[in-house]
Short mmCIF file of C-alpha atoms in Angstrom, two decimals:
data_model
loop_
_atom_site.label_atom_id
_atom_site.label_comp_id
_atom_site.label_asym_id
_atom_site.label_seq_id
_atom_site.Cartn_x
_atom_site.Cartn_y
_atom_site.Cartn_z
CA MET K 1 4.05 50.87 -97.50
CA ARG K 2 5.64 49.83 -100.80
CA VAL K 3 9.13 50.08 -99.30
CA THR K 4 7.99 47.92 -96.36
CA VAL K 5 6.72 45.23 -98.77
CA LEU K 6 10.06 45.32 -100.62
CA ILE K 7 12.09 45.08 -97.40
CA ILE K 8 9.97 42.16 -96.07
CA SER K 9 10.33 40.46 -99.45
CA PHE K 10 14.15 40.71 -99.39
CA VAL K 11 14.32 39.59 -95.75
CA LEU K 12 12.18 36.53 -96.61
CA MET K 13 14.39 35.79 -99.64
CA ILE K 14 17.50 35.89 -97.47
CA ALA K 15 15.80 33.71 -94.82
CA SER K 16 14.84 31.23 -97.53
CA GLY K 17 18.44 31.20 -98.80
CA VAL K 18 19.82 30.62 -95.29
CA ILE K 19 17.41 27.69 -94.70
CA ALA K 20 18.11 26.31 -98.19
CA PHE K 21 21.89 26.28 -97.74
CA THR K 22 21.99 25.10 -94.14
CA LYS K 23 19.20 22.63 -93.30
CA GLY K 24 17.43 22.35 -96.65
CA ALA K 25 20.25 21.78 -99.14
CA ILE K 26 19.29 19.47 -102.02
CA GLU K 27 21.72 16.90 -103.44
CA PRO K 28 23.26 17.20 -106.01
CA VAL K 29 23.98 20.84 -105.28
CA VAL K 30 22.89 22.17 -108.70
CA ARG K 31 19.27 21.16 -107.96
CA ASN K 32 19.13 24.06 -105.46
CA ILE K 33 18.29 26.17 -108.54
CA VAL K 34 14.66 25.14 -107.84
CA TYR K 35 14.67 27.77 -105.06
CA ILE K 36 14.86 30.50 -107.76
CA HIS K 37 13.38 28.74 -110.79
CA VAL K 38 10.09 27.60 -109.19
CA PRO K 39 9.21 30.97 -107.51
CA ALA K 40 10.01 32.82 -110.77
CA SER K 41 7.77 30.46 -112.75
CA ILE K 42 4.90 30.75 -110.24
CA CYS K 43 5.24 34.55 -110.25
CA SER K 44 5.21 34.82 -114.03
CA LEU K 45 2.02 32.70 -114.15
CA VAL K 46 0.45 34.81 -111.35
CA CYS K 47 1.33 38.03 -113.23
CA PHE K 48 -0.25 36.63 -116.39
CA GLY K 49 -3.31 35.86 -114.24
CA GLY K 50 -3.26 39.50 -113.10
CA LEU K 51 -3.04 40.67 -116.71
CA PHE K 52 -6.05 38.46 -117.57
CA VAL K 53 -8.18 39.75 -114.66
CA PHE K 54 -7.25 43.45 -115.16
CA SER K 55 -7.88 43.18 -118.92
CA ILE K 56 -11.38 41.79 -118.33
CA MET K 57 -12.03 44.48 -115.68
CA TYR K 58 -10.90 47.19 -118.10
CA LEU K 59 -13.16 45.93 -120.90
CA ILE K 60 -16.15 45.80 -118.50
CA LYS K 61 -15.63 48.99 -116.48
CA LYS K 62 -13.44 51.08 -118.86
CA LYS K 63 -11.53 52.54 -115.90
CA PRO K 64 -7.93 53.56 -116.80
CA VAL K 65 -6.60 52.12 -113.51
CA PHE K 66 -7.25 48.56 -114.78
CA ASP K 67 -5.35 49.38 -117.98
CA TYR K 68 -2.38 50.64 -115.91
CA LEU K 69 -2.45 47.54 -113.69
CA GLY K 70 -2.70 45.25 -116.75
CA ALA K 71 0.30 46.94 -118.41
CA ALA K 72 2.26 46.72 -115.14
CA SER K 73 1.40 43.01 -114.74
CA ALA K 74 2.55 42.30 -118.31
CA GLU K 75 5.90 44.02 -117.81
CA VAL K 76 6.55 42.28 -114.48
CA ALA K 77 5.44 38.97 -116.06
CA PHE K 78 8.07 39.59 -118.75
CA VAL K 79 10.77 40.09 -116.10
CA PHE K 80 9.84 36.89 -114.23
CA ALA K 81 9.46 34.92 -117.48
CA THR K 82 13.00 36.04 -118.39
CA VAL K 83 14.34 34.73 -115.05
CA LEU K 84 12.22 31.56 -115.44
CA ASN K 85 13.66 30.79 -118.89
CA ILE K 86 17.28 31.72 -118.08
CA THR K 87 17.39 29.70 -114.83
CA GLY K 88 15.54 26.88 -116.62
CA MET K 89 18.19 26.80 -119.34
CA ILE K 90 21.00 26.75 -116.75
CA PHE K 91 19.20 23.95 -114.86
CA ALA K 92 18.71 22.01 -118.12
CA LYS K 93 22.40 22.32 -119.01
CA ALA K 94 23.43 21.07 -115.56
CA GLU K 95 20.87 18.22 -115.39
CA TRP K 96 20.42 17.05 -118.99
CA GLY K 97 23.60 18.37 -120.62
CA LEU K 98 21.78 20.66 -123.07
CA TRP K 99 20.62 24.26 -122.85
CA TRP K 100 17.25 23.71 -124.46
CA THR K 101 15.24 20.88 -126.00
CA PRO K 102 11.86 20.91 -127.75
CA SER K 103 9.72 19.59 -124.85
CA MET K 104 6.15 20.80 -124.32
CA ARG K 105 6.93 22.48 -120.96
CA LEU K 106 9.98 24.28 -122.35
CA ILE K 107 8.18 25.37 -125.54
CA SER K 108 5.14 26.67 -123.62
CA SER K 109 7.44 28.57 -121.19
CA ALA K 110 9.30 30.17 -124.12
CA ILE K 111 5.93 31.12 -125.68
CA LEU K 112 5.02 32.76 -122.35
CA TRP K 113 8.10 35.01 -122.67
CA PHE K 114 7.31 35.84 -126.32
CA LEU K 115 3.66 36.66 -125.44
CA ALA K 116 4.76 39.10 -122.71
CA ALA K 117 7.26 40.67 -125.15
CA ALA K 118 4.54 40.90 -127.85
CA TYR K 119 2.20 42.65 -125.37
CA LEU K 120 4.90 45.24 -124.56
CA ILE K 121 5.68 45.81 -128.26
CA LEU K 122 1.96 46.16 -129.04
CA ARG K 123 1.54 48.65 -126.22
CA SER K 124 4.50 50.78 -127.28
CA SER K 125 3.33 50.96 -130.91
CA PHE K 126 0.15 52.96 -130.16
CA ASN K 127 -0.24 56.60 -129.14
CA GLU K 128 -3.98 56.92 -128.75
CA GLN K 129 -5.11 55.85 -125.27
CA GLY K 130 -8.57 54.38 -126.00
CA ASN K 131 -7.66 52.04 -128.86
CA LYS K 132 -4.37 51.07 -127.23
CA ALA K 133 -6.03 50.08 -123.97
CA ASN K 134 -8.80 48.09 -125.72
CA LEU K 135 -6.42 46.21 -128.02
CA CYS K 136 -3.96 45.48 -125.21
CA ALA K 137 -6.79 44.21 -122.99
CA VAL K 138 -7.98 41.83 -125.73
CA PHE K 139 -4.40 40.65 -126.32
CA GLY K 140 -3.92 40.17 -122.55
CA ILE K 141 -6.97 37.89 -122.41
CA ILE K 142 -5.80 35.86 -125.43
CA ALA K 143 -2.24 35.60 -124.04
CA PHE K 144 -3.58 33.95 -120.86
CA VAL K 145 -4.47 30.83 -122.93
CA ASP K 146 -0.81 29.73 -122.63
CA VAL K 147 -0.86 29.75 -118.79
CA PRO K 148 -2.94 26.58 -118.18
CA PHE K 149 -0.98 24.93 -120.98
CA VAL K 150 2.33 25.64 -119.17
CA TYR K 151 0.86 24.08 -116.01
CA ILE K 152 -0.58 20.91 -117.58
CA SER K 153 2.05 20.33 -120.30
CA ALA K 154 4.39 18.25 -118.10
CA ARG K 155 1.50 16.61 -116.22
CA LEU K 156 -0.60 15.34 -119.12
CA MET K 157 2.14 14.50 -121.61
CA ARG K 158 5.41 12.59 -121.27
CA ASP K 159 8.01 15.28 -120.87
CA ILE K 160 11.72 15.55 -120.06
CA HIS K 161 10.72 18.24 -117.51
CA ARG K 162 9.39 16.70 -114.29
CA PRO K 163 5.80 17.76 -113.41
CA SER K 164 6.62 18.51 -109.75
CA PHE K 165 9.56 18.39 -107.36
CA SER K 166 9.53 16.02 -104.37
CA PHE K 167 11.44 17.05 -101.25
CA ASP K 168 13.23 14.90 -98.68
CA SER K 169 12.67 17.17 -95.67
CA SER K 170 10.21 19.78 -94.43
CA TRP K 171 13.11 22.32 -94.30
CA GLN K 172 13.32 22.16 -98.08
CA SER K 173 9.55 22.72 -98.44
CA ALA K 174 9.78 25.62 -95.95
CA ALA K 175 12.65 27.22 -97.89
CA LEU K 176 10.74 26.94 -101.16
CA GLY K 177 7.52 28.23 -99.56
CA LEU K 178 9.36 31.27 -98.16
CA ALA K 179 11.00 31.92 -101.54
CA ILE K 180 7.59 31.77 -103.27
CA VAL K 181 5.98 34.19 -100.74
CA ALA K 182 8.99 36.56 -101.01
CA THR K 183 8.92 36.55 -104.83
CA ILE K 184 5.14 37.15 -104.95
CA MET K 185 5.61 40.12 -102.56
CA LEU K 186 8.42 41.45 -104.79
CA ALA K 187 6.18 41.07 -107.87
CA SER K 188 3.33 42.94 -106.13
CA ALA K 189 5.62 45.85 -105.21
CA LEU K 190 7.00 45.98 -108.77
CA ILE K 191 3.47 45.98 -110.28
CA TRP K 192 2.49 48.74 -107.86
CA MET K 193 5.51 50.88 -108.88
CA ARG K 194 4.98 50.24 -112.61
CA ALA K 195 1.26 51.11 -112.40
CA ASP K 196 2.16 54.40 -110.65
CA ILE K 197 4.60 55.22 -113.47
CA GLU K 198 1.86 54.57 -116.04
CA LYS K 199 -0.56 56.79 -114.11
CA LEU K 200 1.96 59.66 -113.75
CA ASN K 201 2.88 59.41 -117.45
CA LYS K 202 -0.78 59.72 -118.39
CA ARG K 203 -1.26 62.78 -116.14
CA LEU K 204 1.84 64.50 -117.55
CA ASN K 205 0.96 63.93 -121.24
CA MET Z 1 28.26 24.69 -108.33
CA ASN Z 2 29.13 27.21 -111.07
CA TYR Z 3 25.70 26.70 -112.64
CA LEU Z 4 24.02 27.36 -109.29
CA ILE Z 5 26.02 30.55 -108.67
CA GLY Z 6 25.32 31.67 -112.24
CA ALA Z 7 21.57 31.11 -111.86
CA PHE Z 8 21.47 33.03 -108.55
CA ALA Z 9 23.59 35.88 -109.94
CA VAL Z 10 21.46 36.25 -113.09
CA SER Z 11 18.13 36.22 -111.23
CA TRP Z 12 19.23 38.73 -108.54
CA ALA Z 13 20.83 40.94 -111.20
CA VAL Z 14 17.59 40.98 -113.24
CA TYR Z 15 15.46 41.77 -110.16
CA PHE Z 16 17.79 44.53 -108.93
CA VAL Z 17 18.32 46.17 -112.34
CA TYR Z 18 14.54 46.26 -112.90
CA LEU Z 19 13.88 47.59 -109.38
CA ILE Z 20 16.51 50.33 -109.79
CA TYR Z 21 15.13 51.23 -113.26
CA LEU Z 22 11.59 51.56 -111.82
CA SER Z 23 12.83 53.66 -108.85
CA PHE Z 24 14.68 56.10 -111.11
CA LYS Z 25 11.78 56.36 -113.54
CA LEU Z 26 9.25 56.92 -110.72
CA ASN Z 27 11.45 59.55 -109.06
CA SER Z 28 12.02 61.49 -112.28
CA LEU Z 29 8.27 61.42 -113.10
CA ASN Z 30 7.44 62.57 -109.56
CA ARG Z 31 9.88 65.48 -109.92
CA ARG Z 32 8.39 66.44 -113.32
CA PHE Z 33 4.87 66.21 -111.87
CA GLU Z 34 5.77 68.41 -108.87
CA SER Z 35 7.43 71.03 -111.07
CA LYS Z 36 4.38 71.11 -113.35
CA TYR Z 37 1.82 71.07 -110.52
CA PRO Z 38 3.59 72.46 -107.41
CA PRO Z 39 2.02 71.23 -104.14
CA GLY Z 40 -0.16 73.79 -102.33
CA LYS Z 41 -0.92 75.86 -105.44
#
């Protein structure tokens, strides 16, 4: 099942790439980075949402499975936040001529990466399961505060980063939609694998 | 164009390296689990 999700995700990614570079190419060519940057950003926010939900579920129900899923969501969020920030920096260099600038959207996205890293460091610095899971769940809930801020930062305040991207043709919207679906499927499969690792580790120790 | 290729290469590299890392880790844990608790015993 997990392999099927991964295969479908890669097929959709390739389909999105084919549409993007044939019928849906954006001018100037460097702006085609949106086909990677936007799905990665949506996925990192969705993973942070998962971390928030699983942390609350763990604190309410105290079932280890929610702790495993929360930890998996945080690690996958870190991976997507890394891609988000790297592709964002490349896009910024190509569009604005600088790798990074202190704008609210860019700062809040960098904070997102640091929060995911902090969660992983916090998790690796504890041995005892009960305390570790409780503290990580509380941190996961607090870390979610940055997510709405990332979303509204470029919409509410004047920012060098545009709030949304307008397309010229429906092919471009279709390519981006496919890329978003593919990346969310990839994220789900990765969270699934990571949660299984956490579960097996717990059983073996 | 170089920026675009660079962005695609970095993102695919990150996804693939992480996916391969998870596959190896999951396989090695599965092997350890099966040697500790053999199936059918």
